[in-house]
């Protein structure tokens, strides 16, 4: 997973960012894939973040790593443009085929994706596996959750969440915090790394993972946001579109007194089981169209999972975050442990301390410098 894994930590997980309500016009134009990478033929006209997420879909849908299609190495991103591997040329044909199937049969709606047929295999199965026919299979829920008759209203679920955290008055009294802990990645990123969060309401937050290759940083200053990390095709990249939607939601969950304003078109779906416990499922939509599904423990009311989706030309790009180890911080419950999983990696954060309502230098929320070792 090499270069893509290191980049994915900052690009896809977006664990720390902030709300920028009603400021879509202020977003910077993101660099397009063909402006950054060489030899882009089919996936032109999409931002770099979406392009990288699309690579993650290829990887997950086929069970591949970068090296299965690319001449990947630590020599730099230019080697990814080489076309010596026939699998890369096949991928271009498959994207064109998938697009035409959706155009000809579904009015251009994204009904068929890479995962529809491949399901984690490089070659789609053509014969039923009898060993699994009568076995219990894990559920595969729809991305878009319809409203469920008889379910409580979204206001009821979200009000219970606010109360479970300590109540609206105490939440409003939390105006800033600094947190420190550790982050453990996936595979070669599996060593513990120092981790810090600087957050100030409304809408300012910086998260820093100190890696051996340099700092991975996500910053939001209340208006815009950036990601910077080692081994990235763009050293410092502005957050835009549905990436910004996800960042806004993460920030609202850090200061959740106004959680109802985080998304629109809230709807409550059927209950599900998370970690052996019943969870109430609520879904909403971000300003730029990103879907986000929140799972609240039915008994405690606390948030236990978030799944959000961003669009790509070959399917939705999911990010899953599981929250646990809620502790009291000045009368407000905060998760001290979370695991974020995306298509090319996983990161687990364990906080050791949170200091609430302290002064934070405004420079902490400035555009980050390119990472250096």
GROMACS .gro file of C-alpha atoms in nm:
model
  373
    1UNK     CA    1   0.000   0.000   0.000
    2UNK     CA    2   0.311   0.223   0.024
    3UNK     CA    3   0.255   0.572  -0.107
    4UNK     CA    4  -0.122   0.551  -0.130
    5UNK     CA    5  -0.150   0.436   0.230
    6UNK     CA    6   0.053   0.726   0.362
    7UNK     CA    7  -0.144   0.974   0.156
    8UNK     CA    8  -0.473   0.814   0.248
    9UNK     CA    9  -0.426   0.884   0.618
   10UNK     CA   10  -0.466   1.255   0.556
   11UNK     CA   11  -0.676   1.253   0.240
   12UNK     CA   12  -0.950   1.009   0.319
   13UNK     CA   13  -0.992   0.979   0.693
   14UNK     CA   14  -1.028   1.355   0.754
   15UNK     CA   15  -1.065   1.295   1.124
   16UNK     CA   16  -1.026   1.661   1.214
   17UNK     CA   17  -1.180   1.956   1.042
   18UNK     CA   18  -1.448   2.216   1.090
   19UNK     CA   19  -1.782   2.349   0.970
   20UNK     CA   20  -1.785   2.615   0.701
   21UNK     CA   21  -2.156   2.686   0.673
   22UNK     CA   22  -2.278   2.864   0.363
   23UNK     CA   23  -1.931   2.926   0.225
   24UNK     CA   24  -1.929   2.704  -0.082
   25UNK     CA   25  -1.838   3.003  -0.295
   26UNK     CA   26  -1.522   3.055  -0.090
   27UNK     CA   27  -1.384   2.709  -0.165
   28UNK     CA   28  -1.065   2.699  -0.364
   29UNK     CA   29  -1.073   2.518  -0.696
   30UNK     CA   30  -0.906   2.183  -0.632
   31UNK     CA   31  -0.638   2.055  -0.869
   32UNK     CA   32  -0.768   1.803  -1.120
   33UNK     CA   33  -0.619   1.455  -1.156
   34UNK     CA   34  -0.474   1.522  -1.502
   35UNK     CA   35  -0.304   1.837  -1.371
   36UNK     CA   36  -0.113   1.642  -1.107
   37UNK     CA   37  -0.062   1.294  -1.253
   38UNK     CA   38   0.076   1.190  -1.589
   39UNK     CA   39  -0.099   0.964  -1.841
   40UNK     CA   40  -0.451   1.005  -1.700
   41UNK     CA   41  -0.679   0.893  -1.983
   42UNK     CA   42  -1.022   0.792  -1.848
   43UNK     CA   43  -1.054   0.957  -1.507
   44UNK     CA   44  -1.005   1.315  -1.620
   45UNK     CA   45  -1.188   1.611  -1.473
   46UNK     CA   46  -1.208   1.490  -1.113
   47UNK     CA   47  -1.021   1.637  -0.812
   48UNK     CA   48  -0.706   1.470  -0.684
   49UNK     CA   49  -0.878   1.354  -0.363
   50UNK     CA   50  -1.155   1.185  -0.562
   51UNK     CA   51  -0.898   1.031  -0.796
   52UNK     CA   52  -0.712   0.880  -0.499
   53UNK     CA   53  -1.040   0.754  -0.355
   54UNK     CA   54  -1.119   0.594  -0.690
   55UNK     CA   55  -0.788   0.407  -0.671
   56UNK     CA   56  -0.900   0.286  -0.328
   57UNK     CA   57  -1.223   0.151  -0.478
   58UNK     CA   58  -1.024  -0.040  -0.741
   59UNK     CA   59  -0.805  -0.185  -0.466
   60UNK     CA   60  -1.091  -0.290  -0.238
   61UNK     CA   61  -1.325  -0.415  -0.512
   62UNK     CA   62  -1.061  -0.640  -0.669
   63UNK     CA   63  -0.851  -0.727  -0.364
   64UNK     CA   64  -0.552  -0.553  -0.522
   65UNK     CA   65  -0.272  -0.334  -0.395
   66UNK     CA   66  -0.104  -0.052  -0.589
   67UNK     CA   67   0.169  -0.282  -0.719
   68UNK     CA   68  -0.081  -0.514  -0.888
   69UNK     CA   69  -0.141  -0.254  -1.158
   70UNK     CA   70   0.134   0.005  -1.121
   71UNK     CA   71   0.510   0.010  -1.122
   72UNK     CA   72   0.486   0.151  -0.770
   73UNK     CA   73   0.794   0.242  -0.574
   74UNK     CA   74   0.935   0.507  -0.345
   75UNK     CA   75   1.100   0.679  -0.644
   76UNK     CA   76   0.802   0.911  -0.680
   77UNK     CA   77   0.463   0.942  -0.841
   78UNK     CA   78   0.589   0.955  -1.202
   79UNK     CA   79   0.640   0.578  -1.212
   80UNK     CA   80   0.265   0.527  -1.163
   81UNK     CA   81   0.213   0.659  -1.518
   82UNK     CA   82   0.395   0.366  -1.681
   83UNK     CA   83   0.165   0.142  -1.889
   84UNK     CA   84   0.366  -0.180  -1.901
   85UNK     CA   85   0.113  -0.374  -1.690
   86UNK     CA   86  -0.186  -0.495  -1.897
   87UNK     CA   87  -0.410  -0.483  -1.589
   88UNK     CA   88  -0.393  -0.105  -1.597
   89UNK     CA   89  -0.516  -0.096  -1.955
   90UNK     CA   90  -0.789  -0.345  -1.865
   91UNK     CA   91  -0.903  -0.117  -1.583
   92UNK     CA   92  -0.953   0.167  -1.830
   93UNK     CA   93  -1.172  -0.054  -2.048
   94UNK     CA   94  -1.373  -0.170  -1.747
   95UNK     CA   95  -1.441   0.188  -1.634
   96UNK     CA   96  -1.563   0.273  -1.984
   97UNK     CA   97  -1.781  -0.041  -1.992
   98UNK     CA   98  -1.932   0.032  -1.649
   99UNK     CA   99  -2.009   0.391  -1.748
  100UNK     CA  100  -2.181   0.276  -2.068
  101UNK     CA  101  -2.389   0.014  -1.882
  102UNK     CA  102  -2.518   0.280  -1.645
  103UNK     CA  103  -2.581   0.525  -1.929
  104UNK     CA  104  -2.765   0.278  -2.151
  105UNK     CA  105  -2.970   0.104  -1.882
  106UNK     CA  106  -3.012   0.338  -1.586
  107UNK     CA  107  -3.020   0.687  -1.731
  108UNK     CA  108  -2.664   0.751  -1.617
  109UNK     CA  109  -2.738   0.674  -1.251
  110UNK     CA  110  -2.459   0.490  -1.074
  111UNK     CA  111  -2.627   0.151  -1.029
  112UNK     CA  112  -2.346  -0.077  -1.148
  113UNK     CA  113  -2.000  -0.025  -0.996
  114UNK     CA  114  -1.674  -0.219  -0.976
  115UNK     CA  115  -1.789  -0.382  -0.652
  116UNK     CA  116  -2.122  -0.492  -0.802
  117UNK     CA  117  -1.947  -0.773  -0.988
  118UNK     CA  118  -1.601  -0.817  -0.838
  119UNK     CA  119  -1.683  -0.838  -0.465
  120UNK     CA  120  -1.317  -0.841  -0.362
  121UNK     CA  121  -1.196  -1.071  -0.642
  122UNK     CA  122  -0.997  -0.986  -0.952
  123UNK     CA  123  -1.230  -1.201  -1.165
  124UNK     CA  124  -1.607  -1.189  -1.106
  125UNK     CA  125  -1.753  -1.524  -1.004
  126UNK     CA  126  -1.975  -1.688  -1.265
  127UNK     CA  127  -2.099  -1.985  -1.062
  128UNK     CA  128  -2.277  -1.991  -0.728
  129UNK     CA  129  -2.067  -2.108  -0.432
  130UNK     CA  130  -2.286  -2.378  -0.274
  131UNK     CA  131  -2.088  -2.367   0.050
  132UNK     CA  132  -2.227  -2.020   0.117
  133UNK     CA  133  -2.580  -2.067  -0.018
  134UNK     CA  134  -2.735  -2.164   0.315
  135UNK     CA  135  -2.476  -2.006   0.544
  136UNK     CA  136  -2.544  -1.689   0.739
  137UNK     CA  137  -2.397  -1.392   0.558
  138UNK     CA  138  -2.309  -1.053   0.701
  139UNK     CA  139  -2.567  -0.791   0.607
  140UNK     CA  140  -2.485  -0.544   0.332
  141UNK     CA  141  -2.694  -0.237   0.399
  142UNK     CA  142  -2.800   0.012   0.137
  143UNK     CA  143  -2.603   0.335   0.122
  144UNK     CA  144  -2.920   0.546   0.119
  145UNK     CA  145  -3.144   0.467   0.416
  146UNK     CA  146  -3.519   0.525   0.373
  147UNK     CA  147  -3.728   0.658   0.659
  148UNK     CA  148  -3.856   0.368   0.873
  149UNK     CA  149  -4.224   0.374   0.978
  150UNK     CA  150  -4.271   0.388   1.354
  151UNK     CA  151  -3.915   0.499   1.428
  152UNK     CA  152  -3.857   0.796   1.659
  153UNK     CA  153  -3.798   1.132   1.495
  154UNK     CA  154  -3.446   1.251   1.422
  155UNK     CA  155  -3.496   1.531   1.675
  156UNK     CA  156  -3.572   1.274   1.945
  157UNK     CA  157  -3.260   1.070   1.866
  158UNK     CA  158  -3.031   1.373   1.846
  159UNK     CA  159  -3.178   1.530   2.162
  160UNK     CA  160  -3.107   1.207   2.349
  161UNK     CA  161  -2.750   1.216   2.217
  162UNK     CA  162  -2.696   1.572   2.339
  163UNK     CA  163  -2.840   1.481   2.679
  164UNK     CA  164  -2.621   1.170   2.700
  165UNK     CA  165  -2.311   1.383   2.645
  166UNK     CA  166  -2.400   1.609   2.936
  167UNK     CA  167  -2.681   1.833   2.814
  168UNK     CA  168  -2.696   2.139   2.591
  169UNK     CA  169  -2.580   2.384   2.859
  170UNK     CA  170  -2.263   2.193   2.942
  171UNK     CA  171  -2.188   2.130   2.575
  172UNK     CA  172  -2.220   2.501   2.503
  173UNK     CA  173  -1.968   2.565   2.781
  174UNK     CA  174  -1.701   2.362   2.599
  175UNK     CA  175  -1.535   2.618   2.372
  176UNK     CA  176  -1.191   2.467   2.311
  177UNK     CA  177  -0.971   2.173   2.396
  178UNK     CA  178  -0.627   2.028   2.341
  179UNK     CA  179  -0.593   1.650   2.332
  180UNK     CA  180  -0.291   1.423   2.322
  181UNK     CA  181  -0.260   1.051   2.267
  182UNK     CA  182  -0.137   0.794   2.020
  183UNK     CA  183  -0.230   0.678   1.673
  184UNK     CA  184  -0.176   0.328   1.537
  185UNK     CA  185  -0.207   0.268   1.165
  186UNK     CA  186  -0.244  -0.041   0.950
  187UNK     CA  187   0.032  -0.270   0.824
  188UNK     CA  188   0.362  -0.081   0.793
  189UNK     CA  189   0.202   0.209   0.983
  190UNK     CA  190   0.135  -0.017   1.283
  191UNK     CA  191   0.372   0.144   1.534
  192UNK     CA  192   0.235   0.388   1.791
  193UNK     CA  193   0.276   0.750   1.684
  194UNK     CA  194   0.218   1.065   1.892
  195UNK     CA  195  -0.113   1.231   1.809
  196UNK     CA  196  -0.250   1.577   1.897
  197UNK     CA  197  -0.573   1.771   1.846
  198UNK     CA  198  -0.618   2.147   1.884
  199UNK     CA  199  -0.984   2.252   1.862
  200UNK     CA  200  -1.175   2.574   1.914
  201UNK     CA  201  -1.543   2.642   1.856
  202UNK     CA  202  -1.680   2.735   1.619
  203UNK     CA  203  -1.503   2.567   1.334
  204UNK     CA  204  -1.133   2.560   1.411
  205UNK     CA  205  -0.949   2.233   1.450
  206UNK     CA  206  -0.607   2.088   1.379
  207UNK     CA  207  -0.500   1.725   1.413
  208UNK     CA  208  -0.137   1.618   1.390
  209UNK     CA  209  -0.001   1.265   1.364
  210UNK     CA  210   0.375   1.264   1.414
  211UNK     CA  211   0.511   0.991   1.186
  212UNK     CA  212   0.870   0.886   1.121
  213UNK     CA  213   0.840   1.032   0.770
  214UNK     CA  214   0.707   1.368   0.891
  215UNK     CA  215   0.386   1.512   1.031
  216UNK     CA  216   0.046   1.429   0.884
  217UNK     CA  217  -0.170   1.736   0.946
  218UNK     CA  218  -0.532   1.832   0.893
  219UNK     CA  219  -0.627   2.194   0.957
  220UNK     CA  220  -0.950   2.393   0.939
  221UNK     CA  221  -0.949   2.762   1.025
  222UNK     CA  222  -1.324   2.825   1.033
  223UNK     CA  223  -1.345   2.914   0.663
  224UNK     CA  224  -1.129   2.668   0.471
  225UNK     CA  225  -0.924   2.360   0.537
  226UNK     CA  226  -0.612   2.178   0.424
  227UNK     CA  227  -0.442   1.842   0.449
  228UNK     CA  228  -0.066   1.795   0.445
  229UNK     CA  229   0.118   1.465   0.473
  230UNK     CA  230   0.438   1.292   0.361
  231UNK     CA  231   0.446   1.111   0.025
  232UNK     CA  232   0.150   1.305  -0.112
  233UNK     CA  233   0.111   1.398  -0.478
  234UNK     CA  234   0.016   1.751  -0.364
  235UNK     CA  235   0.208   1.850  -0.048
  236UNK     CA  236  -0.071   2.074   0.088
  237UNK     CA  237  -0.420   2.028  -0.053
  238UNK     CA  238  -0.731   2.237   0.018
  239UNK     CA  239  -1.045   2.057   0.135
  240UNK     CA  240  -1.342   2.101  -0.100
  241UNK     CA  241  -1.671   1.939  -0.195
  242UNK     CA  242  -1.779   1.623  -0.019
  243UNK     CA  243  -1.443   1.597   0.158
  244UNK     CA  244  -1.535   1.925   0.321
  245UNK     CA  245  -1.879   1.783   0.408
  246UNK     CA  246  -1.711   1.502   0.600
  247UNK     CA  247  -1.478   1.744   0.772
  248UNK     CA  248  -1.769   1.963   0.875
  249UNK     CA  249  -1.945   1.669   1.033
  250UNK     CA  250  -1.636   1.563   1.228
  251UNK     CA  251  -1.606   1.915   1.366
  252UNK     CA  252  -1.971   1.925   1.466
  253UNK     CA  253  -1.925   1.598   1.651
  254UNK     CA  254  -1.635   1.755   1.842
  255UNK     CA  255  -1.861   2.044   1.956
  256UNK     CA  256  -2.203   1.877   1.914
  257UNK     CA  257  -2.435   2.130   2.080
  258UNK     CA  258  -2.561   2.221   1.728
  259UNK     CA  259  -2.556   1.872   1.580
  260UNK     CA  260  -2.897   1.921   1.417
  261UNK     CA  261  -2.748   2.187   1.189
  262UNK     CA  262  -2.467   1.959   1.071
  263UNK     CA  263  -2.672   1.787   0.799
  264UNK     CA  264  -3.002   1.827   0.618
  265UNK     CA  265  -3.284   1.588   0.520
  266UNK     CA  266  -3.241   1.389   0.841
  267UNK     CA  267  -3.419   1.052   0.838
  268UNK     CA  268  -3.432   0.763   1.085
  269UNK     CA  269  -3.391   0.410   0.954
  270UNK     CA  270  -3.447   0.068   1.110
  271UNK     CA  271  -3.240  -0.030   1.412
  272UNK     CA  272  -2.919  -0.229   1.366
  273UNK     CA  273  -2.680  -0.418   1.591
  274UNK     CA  274  -2.335  -0.268   1.653
  275UNK     CA  275  -2.098  -0.462   1.876
  276UNK     CA  276  -2.381  -0.678   2.008
  277UNK     CA  277  -2.595  -0.378   2.109
  278UNK     CA  278  -2.900  -0.223   1.946
  279UNK     CA  279  -2.833   0.105   1.769
  280UNK     CA  280  -3.067   0.370   1.632
  281UNK     CA  281  -2.972   0.466   1.277
  282UNK     CA  282  -3.000   0.825   1.155
  283UNK     CA  283  -2.887   0.952   0.815
  284UNK     CA  284  -2.845   1.300   0.672
  285UNK     CA  285  -2.693   1.480   0.375
  286UNK     CA  286  -2.412   1.735   0.367
  287UNK     CA  287  -2.417   2.065   0.183
  288UNK     CA  288  -2.224   1.916  -0.110
  289UNK     CA  289  -2.422   1.592  -0.124
  290UNK     CA  290  -2.216   1.360   0.098
  291UNK     CA  291  -2.422   1.096   0.280
  292UNK     CA  292  -2.357   1.035   0.649
  293UNK     CA  293  -2.510   0.762   0.864
  294UNK     CA  294  -2.488   0.787   1.243
  295UNK     CA  295  -2.546   0.496   1.480
  296UNK     CA  296  -2.652   0.579   1.837
  297UNK     CA  297  -2.659   0.322   2.116
  298UNK     CA  298  -3.029   0.278   2.199
  299UNK     CA  299  -2.970   0.250   2.572
  300UNK     CA  300  -2.704   0.514   2.637
  301UNK     CA  301  -2.781   0.747   2.346
  302UNK     CA  302  -2.410   0.783   2.267
  303UNK     CA  303  -2.271   0.779   1.914
  304UNK     CA  304  -2.097   0.448   1.842
  305UNK     CA  305  -2.044   0.461   1.465
  306UNK     CA  306  -2.036   0.697   1.171
  307UNK     CA  307  -2.032   0.587   0.806
  308UNK     CA  308  -2.007   0.853   0.539
  309UNK     CA  309  -1.983   0.839   0.163
  310UNK     CA  310  -1.826   1.059  -0.103
  311UNK     CA  311  -1.889   1.018  -0.475
  312UNK     CA  312  -1.647   0.887  -0.736
  313UNK     CA  313  -1.683   0.782  -1.102
  314UNK     CA  314  -1.682   0.413  -1.003
  315UNK     CA  315  -1.885   0.403  -0.681
  316UNK     CA  316  -1.922   0.573  -0.346
  317UNK     CA  317  -1.610   0.610  -0.131
  318UNK     CA  318  -1.695   0.500   0.226
  319UNK     CA  319  -1.530   0.601   0.552
  320UNK     CA  320  -1.623   0.424   0.876
  321UNK     CA  321  -1.549   0.555   1.226
  322UNK     CA  322  -1.622   0.361   1.546
  323UNK     CA  323  -1.627   0.554   1.876
  324UNK     CA  324  -1.581   0.415   2.228
  325UNK     CA  325  -1.426   0.479   2.571
  326UNK     CA  326  -1.638   0.783   2.654
  327UNK     CA  327  -1.499   0.977   2.951
  328UNK     CA  328  -1.609   1.283   3.144
  329UNK     CA  329  -1.425   1.605   3.057
  330UNK     CA  330  -1.556   1.895   3.268
  331UNK     CA  331  -1.904   1.749   3.265
  332UNK     CA  332  -1.903   1.656   2.895
  333UNK     CA  333  -1.861   1.300   2.773
  334UNK     CA  334  -1.602   1.266   2.496
  335UNK     CA  335  -1.479   0.954   2.312
  336UNK     CA  336  -1.119   0.879   2.401
  337UNK     CA  337  -1.091   0.597   2.148
  338UNK     CA  338  -1.191   0.577   1.783
  339UNK     CA  339  -1.099   0.372   1.480
  340UNK     CA  340  -1.133   0.514   1.131
  341UNK     CA  341  -1.126   0.280   0.831
  342UNK     CA  342  -1.112   0.380   0.468
  343UNK     CA  343  -1.047   0.192   0.146
  344UNK     CA  344  -0.670   0.184   0.180
  345UNK     CA  345  -0.608   0.174   0.552
  346UNK     CA  346  -0.714   0.199   0.911
  347UNK     CA  347  -0.610   0.424   1.196
  348UNK     CA  348  -0.684   0.385   1.568
  349UNK     CA  349  -0.657   0.681   1.804
  350UNK     CA  350  -0.636   0.650   2.182
  351UNK     CA  351  -0.637   0.976   2.375
  352UNK     CA  352  -0.445   0.999   2.700
  353UNK     CA  353  -0.555   1.347   2.808
  354UNK     CA  354  -0.795   1.624   2.709
  355UNK     CA  355  -0.753   1.976   2.847
  356UNK     CA  356  -1.074   2.178   2.803
  357UNK     CA  357  -1.128   2.551   2.762
  358UNK     CA  358  -0.769   2.665   2.730
  359UNK     CA  359  -0.626   2.939   2.509
  360UNK     CA  360  -0.494   2.818   2.173
  361UNK     CA  361  -0.262   3.025   1.954
  362UNK     CA  362  -0.435   3.127   1.630
  363UNK     CA  363  -0.127   3.008   1.440
  364UNK     CA  364  -0.233   2.650   1.515
  365UNK     CA  365  -0.515   2.694   1.263
  366UNK     CA  366  -0.312   2.847   0.981
  367UNK     CA  367  -0.250   2.677   0.648
  368UNK     CA  368   0.012   2.408   0.721
  369UNK     CA  369   0.355   2.410   0.566
  370UNK     CA  370   0.453   2.119   0.340
  371UNK     CA  371   0.574   1.828   0.554
  372UNK     CA  372   0.944   1.781   0.601
  373UNK     CA  373   1.142   1.522   0.791
   0.00000   0.00000   0.00000
